[in-house]
PDB file of C-alpha atoms in Angstrom:
ATOM      1  CA  ILE A   1      37.880  81.354-175.195  1.00  0.00           C
ATOM      2  CA  LEU A   2      40.975  80.104-176.987  1.00  0.00           C
ATOM      3  CA  ILE A   3      42.551  78.921-173.736  1.00  0.00           C
ATOM      4  CA  SER A   4      39.293  77.218-172.734  1.00  0.00           C
ATOM      5  CA  VAL A   5      39.356  75.271-175.995  1.00  0.00           C
ATOM      6  CA  TRP A   6      43.007  74.351-175.502  1.00  0.00           C
ATOM      7  CA  VAL A   7      42.507  73.033-171.955  1.00  0.00           C
ATOM      8  CA  GLN A   8      39.382  71.175-173.087  1.00  0.00           C
ATOM      9  CA  SER A   9      41.507  69.369-175.664  1.00  0.00           C
ATOM     10  CA  ARG A  10      43.799  68.393-172.762  1.00  0.00           C
ATOM     11  CA  GLY A  11      40.880  66.832-170.858  1.00  0.00           C
ATOM     12  CA  LYS A  12      40.477  69.474-168.144  1.00  0.00           C
ATOM     13  CA  PRO A  13      36.774  70.407-168.098  1.00  0.00           C
ATOM     14  CA  ALA A  14      36.872  72.403-164.845  1.00  0.00           C
ATOM     15  CA  VAL A  15      39.730  74.560-166.115  1.00  0.00           C
ATOM     16  CA  ARG A  16      37.796  75.018-169.355  1.00  0.00           C
ATOM     17  CA  GLY A  17      34.844  76.293-167.334  1.00  0.00           C
ATOM     18  CA  ILE A  18      37.072  78.707-165.438  1.00  0.00           C
ATOM     19  CA  PHE A  19      38.428  80.204-168.659  1.00  0.00           C
ATOM     20  CA  LEU A  20      34.951  80.477-170.185  1.00  0.00           C
ATOM     21  CA  GLY A  21      33.958  82.365-167.024  1.00  0.00           C
ATOM     22  CA  ILE A  22      37.017  84.620-167.250  1.00  0.00           C
ATOM     23  CA  ALA A  23      36.140  85.445-170.866  1.00  0.00           C
ATOM     24  CA  ALA A  24      32.692  86.534-169.682  1.00  0.00           C
ATOM     25  CA  LEU A  25      34.238  88.635-166.894  1.00  0.00           C
ATOM     26  CA  LEU A  26      36.382  90.480-169.443  1.00  0.00           C
ATOM     27  CA  LYS A  27      33.605  91.026-171.985  1.00  0.00           C
ATOM     28  CA  VAL A  28      29.927  90.288-171.320  1.00  0.00           C
ATOM     29  CA  TRP A  29      28.844  88.459-174.490  1.00  0.00           C
ATOM     30  CA  PRO A  30      31.176  85.414-174.187  1.00  0.00           C
ATOM     31  CA  ILE A  31      28.958  84.125-171.369  1.00  0.00           C
ATOM     32  CA  PHE A  32      26.700  82.858-174.129  1.00  0.00           C
ATOM     33  CA  ASN A  33      29.622  80.827-175.462  1.00  0.00           C
ATOM     34  CA  ALA A  34      29.164  78.619-172.384  1.00  0.00           C
ATOM     35  CA  VAL A  35      26.315  76.996-174.319  1.00  0.00           C
ATOM     36  CA  VAL A  36      29.060  74.744-175.766  1.00  0.00           C
ATOM     37  CA  LEU A  37      28.943  72.907-172.451  1.00  0.00           C
ATOM     38  CA  LEU A  38      25.565  71.545-173.553  1.00  0.00           C
ATOM     39  CA  GLN A  39      27.098  69.640-176.478  1.00  0.00           C
ATOM     40  CA  ARG A  40      25.913  66.050-176.598  1.00  0.00           C
ATOM     41  CA  GLY A  41      28.412  63.496-175.339  1.00  0.00           C
ATOM     42  CA  LEU A  42      30.586  66.014-173.512  1.00  0.00           C
ATOM     43  CA  VAL A  43      32.664  64.384-170.781  1.00  0.00           C
ATOM     44  CA  ASP A  44      32.515  65.905-167.263  1.00  0.00           C
ATOM     45  CA  ARG A  45      30.035  68.580-168.308  1.00  0.00           C
ATOM     46  CA  THR A  46      28.922  69.160-164.710  1.00  0.00           C
ATOM     47  CA  ARG A  47      32.431  70.067-163.539  1.00  0.00           C
ATOM     48  CA  ALA A  48      32.773  72.607-166.360  1.00  0.00           C
ATOM     49  CA  ILE A  49      29.361  74.175-165.650  1.00  0.00           C
ATOM     50  CA  VAL A  50      30.104  74.436-161.919  1.00  0.00           C
ATOM     51  CA  ALA A  51      33.457  76.067-162.736  1.00  0.00           C
ATOM     52  CA  VAL A  52      31.788  78.648-165.021  1.00  0.00           C
ATOM     53  CA  VAL A  53      29.181  79.492-162.391  1.00  0.00           C
ATOM     54  CA  CYS A  54      31.766  79.773-159.588  1.00  0.00           C
ATOM     55  CA  THR A  55      33.969  82.007-161.740  1.00  0.00           C
ATOM     56  CA  LEU A  56      31.026  84.254-162.620  1.00  0.00           C
ATOM     57  CA  LEU A  57      30.014  84.498-158.963  1.00  0.00           C
ATOM     58  CA  THR A  58      33.362  86.157-158.273  1.00  0.00           C
ATOM     59  CA  ALA A  59      32.384  89.088-160.521  1.00  0.00           C
ATOM     60  CA  PRO A  60      30.264  90.960-157.941  1.00  0.00           C
ATOM     61  CA  ILE A  61      32.921  90.393-155.282  1.00  0.00           C
ATOM     62  CA  ILE A  62      35.664  91.754-157.524  1.00  0.00           C
ATOM     63  CA  LEU A  63      33.475  94.638-158.657  1.00  0.00           C
ATOM     64  CA  PHE A  64      32.567  95.759-155.148  1.00  0.00           C
ATOM     65  CA  ALA A  65      36.056  95.132-153.756  1.00  0.00           C
ATOM     66  CA  PHE A  66      37.734  97.393-156.297  1.00  0.00           C
ATOM     67  CA  GLY A  67      35.037  99.915-157.185  1.00  0.00           C
ATOM     68  CA  GLY A  68      32.159  99.793-154.752  1.00  0.00           C
ATOM     69  CA  MET A  69      28.601 100.646-155.692  1.00  0.00           C
ATOM     70  CA  SER A  70      29.642 103.277-158.231  1.00  0.00           C
ATOM     71  CA  ALA A  71      31.540 100.625-160.205  1.00  0.00           C
ATOM     72  CA  ALA A  72      28.435  98.416-160.253  1.00  0.00           C
ATOM     73  CA  ARG A  73      26.323 101.300-161.573  1.00  0.00           C
ATOM     74  CA  ALA A  74      28.984 102.140-164.177  1.00  0.00           C
ATOM     75  CA  PHE A  75      29.120  98.506-165.309  1.00  0.00           C
ATOM     76  CA  VAL A  76      25.354  98.325-165.836  1.00  0.00           C
ATOM     77  CA  SER A  77      25.306 101.728-167.532  1.00  0.00           C
ATOM     78  CA  ASN A  78      28.193 100.950-169.871  1.00  0.00           C
ATOM     79  CA  THR A  79      26.862  97.531-170.787  1.00  0.00           C
ATOM     80  CA  SER A  80      23.349  98.732-171.558  1.00  0.00           C
ATOM     81  CA  SER A  81      24.429 101.918-173.369  1.00  0.00           C
ATOM     82  CA  GLN A  82      26.450  99.912-175.895  1.00  0.00           C
ATOM     83  CA  ARG A  83      23.226  98.665-177.454  1.00  0.00           C
ATOM     84  CA  SER A  84      22.947 101.966-179.360  1.00  0.00           C
ATOM     85  CA  TYR A  85      25.979 101.747-181.587  1.00  0.00           C
ATOM     86  CA  HIS A  86      26.460 104.355-184.290  1.00  0.00           C
ATOM     87  CA  LEU A  87      28.907 102.431-186.437  1.00  0.00           C
ATOM     88  CA  VAL A  88      28.426  99.447-188.713  1.00  0.00           C
ATOM     89  CA  SER A  89      27.490  96.400-186.663  1.00  0.00           C
ATOM     90  CA  HIS A  90      28.534  93.164-188.328  1.00  0.00           C
ATOM     91  CA  SER A  91      25.631  91.150-186.948  1.00  0.00           C
ATOM     92  CA  LEU A  92      22.339  90.057-188.401  1.00  0.00           C
ATOM     93  CA  TRP A  93      20.675  93.078-186.760  1.00  0.00           C
ATOM     94  CA  GLY A  94      23.203  95.497-188.240  1.00  0.00           C
ATOM     95  CA  THR A  95      23.084  93.887-191.676  1.00  0.00           C
ATOM     96  CA  ALA A  96      19.292  94.094-191.787  1.00  0.00           C
ATOM     97  CA  SER A  97      19.459  97.757-190.767  1.00  0.00           C
ATOM     98  CA  LEU A  98      22.121  98.591-193.342  1.00  0.00           C
ATOM     99  CA  LEU A  99      20.216  96.893-196.144  1.00  0.00           C
ATOM    100  CA  PHE A 100      16.697  98.083-195.388  1.00  0.00           C
ATOM    101  CA  SER A 101      16.729 101.295-193.339  1.00  0.00           C
ATOM    102  CA  LYS A 102      18.276 104.745-193.428  1.00  0.00           C
ATOM    103  CA  THR A 103      21.228 104.502-191.077  1.00  0.00           C
ATOM    104  CA  GLY A 104      23.470 107.115-192.631  1.00  0.00           C
ATOM    105  CA  LEU A 105      26.211 104.488-192.730  1.00  0.00           C
ATOM    106  CA  ALA A 106      25.408 103.030-196.157  1.00  0.00           C
ATOM    107  CA  ARG A 107      22.903 103.416-198.961  1.00  0.00           C
ATOM    108  CA  PRO A 108      20.105 100.893-198.344  1.00  0.00           C
ATOM    109  CA  LEU A 109      18.867  98.544-201.058  1.00  0.00           C
ATOM    110  CA  TYR A 110      15.312  99.432-200.155  1.00  0.00           C
ATOM    111  CA  VAL A 111      13.894 101.325-197.188  1.00  0.00           C
ATOM    112  CA  SER A 112      11.270  99.199-195.488  1.00  0.00           C
ATOM    113  CA  ASN A 113      10.878  98.488-191.810  1.00  0.00           C
ATOM    114  CA  GLY A 114       8.759  95.437-192.628  1.00  0.00           C
ATOM    115  CA  VAL A 115      11.426  93.920-194.878  1.00  0.00           C
ATOM    116  CA  ARG A 116      14.103  94.668-192.249  1.00  0.00           C
ATOM    117  CA  ILE A 117      12.078  92.928-189.530  1.00  0.00           C
ATOM    118  CA  GLY A 118      11.244  90.098-191.929  1.00  0.00           C
ATOM    119  CA  LEU A 119      14.937  89.533-192.655  1.00  0.00           C
ATOM    120  CA  ILE A 120      15.672  89.438-188.925  1.00  0.00           C
ATOM    121  CA  CYS A 121      12.799  86.966-188.438  1.00  0.00           C
ATOM    122  CA  ILE A 122      14.378  84.706-191.077  1.00  0.00           C
ATOM    123  CA  LEU A 123      18.032  85.064-190.051  1.00  0.00           C
ATOM    124  CA  LEU A 124      17.635  84.795-186.273  1.00  0.00           C
ATOM    125  CA  PRO A 125      15.992  81.333-186.249  1.00  0.00           C
ATOM    126  CA  TRP A 126      18.439  80.214-188.942  1.00  0.00           C
ATOM    127  CA  VAL A 127      21.494  81.191-186.841  1.00  0.00           C
ATOM    128  CA  ILE A 128      19.970  79.722-183.662  1.00  0.00           C
ATOM    129  CA  GLY A 129      19.274  76.553-185.652  1.00  0.00           C
ATOM    130  CA  LEU A 130      22.928  76.454-186.704  1.00  0.00           C
ATOM    131  CA  MET A 131      23.913  76.732-183.033  1.00  0.00           C
ATOM    132  CA  LEU A 132      21.643  73.839-182.113  1.00  0.00           C
ATOM    133  CA  LEU A 133      23.018  71.835-185.025  1.00  0.00           C
ATOM    134  CA  ALA A 134      26.565  72.471-183.786  1.00  0.00           C
ATOM    135  CA  LEU A 135      25.583  71.136-180.336  1.00  0.00           C
ATOM    136  CA  ARG A 136      23.859  68.025-181.635  1.00  0.00           C
ATOM    137  CA  PRO A 137      26.625  65.685-182.768  1.00  0.00           C
ATOM    138  CA  PRO A 138      28.853  64.267-180.047  1.00  0.00           C
ATOM    139  CA  GLY A 139      31.943  65.218-181.988  1.00  0.00           C
ATOM    140  CA  ASP A 140      34.822  67.594-181.670  1.00  0.00           C
ATOM    141  CA  GLY A 141      34.327  70.042-178.805  1.00  0.00           C
ATOM    142  CA  THR A 142      36.830  72.420-180.342  1.00  0.00           C
ATOM    143  CA  LEU A 143      34.943  72.746-183.601  1.00  0.00           C
ATOM    144  CA  CYS A 144      31.687  73.114-181.681  1.00  0.00           C
ATOM    145  CA  THR A 145      33.146  75.991-179.660  1.00  0.00           C
ATOM    146  CA  TRP A 146      34.233  77.933-182.735  1.00  0.00           C
ATOM    147  CA  ASN A 147      30.939  77.273-184.548  1.00  0.00           C
ATOM    148  CA  ILE A 148      29.028  78.594-181.531  1.00  0.00           C
ATOM    149  CA  ALA A 149      31.352  81.625-181.290  1.00  0.00           C
ATOM    150  CA  GLY A 150      30.771  82.367-184.977  1.00  0.00           C
ATOM    151  CA  CYS A 151      27.008  82.181-184.546  1.00  0.00           C
ATOM    152  CA  LEU A 152      27.187  84.391-181.460  1.00  0.00           C
ATOM    153  CA  VAL A 153      29.072  87.044-183.417  1.00  0.00           C
ATOM    154  CA  LEU A 154      26.112  87.115-185.801  1.00  0.00           C
ATOM    155  CA  VAL A 155      23.531  87.341-183.005  1.00  0.00           C
ATOM    156  CA  ILE A 156      24.993  89.849-180.532  1.00  0.00           C
ATOM    157  CA  PRO A 157      23.584  93.352-181.169  1.00  0.00           C
ATOM    158  CA  VAL A 158      26.948  95.123-181.379  1.00  0.00           C
ATOM    159  CA  SER A 159      29.366  93.036-183.392  1.00  0.00           C
ATOM    160  CA  HIS A 160      32.611  94.693-184.438  1.00  0.00           C
ATOM    161  CA  LEU A 161      34.496  93.669-187.555  1.00  0.00           C
ATOM    162  CA  ALA A 162      37.319  92.476-185.291  1.00  0.00           C
ATOM    163  CA  TYR A 163      34.989  89.772-183.916  1.00  0.00           C
ATOM    164  CA  SER A 164      35.307  87.927-187.218  1.00  0.00           C
ATOM    165  CA  VAL A 165      38.634  86.661-185.850  1.00  0.00           C
ATOM    166  CA  PHE A 166      36.550  84.113-183.908  1.00  0.00           C
ATOM    167  CA  LEU A 167      35.851  82.396-187.230  1.00  0.00           C
ATOM    168  CA  LEU A 168      39.528  81.904-188.122  1.00  0.00           C
ATOM    169  CA  PRO A 169      39.962  78.575-186.274  1.00  0.00           C
ATOM    170  CA  ILE A 170      37.148  77.071-188.350  1.00  0.00           C
TER     171      ILE A 170
END
């Protein structure tokens, strides 16, 4: 993601798209960071989107070339099994669970499934609204990228503490 921001600042949208695609090939959740290509006033947006899509289309080829069908099954299994994470998740989902349910990871403020779901129902639209707000002004694409990355860290179900490094450029 960092390299995609750097090449974007150099006026190379297709290369930016390639690096956004590579980030998604290395770890699944950065694919959602490609939403930065929808920022208003972005120059050569189409070239960047085509580059992301072409890069992502290489994933099945690489997967089957190096691992065959068993690698594809392992990828799907590993990606979906990470949704049940038994450590503290630094996302809005994990925070709501820590505060309002018995997780065994922390002492909750109050145990209530309704309050937990209510907090998620408040925080999720708020964070999505922040993402849309970051896309709205036709300003700095670099700042937009890091704002979107920060919001994504809050929204992805399994967010490690190390992901907070995405907020450092802001």
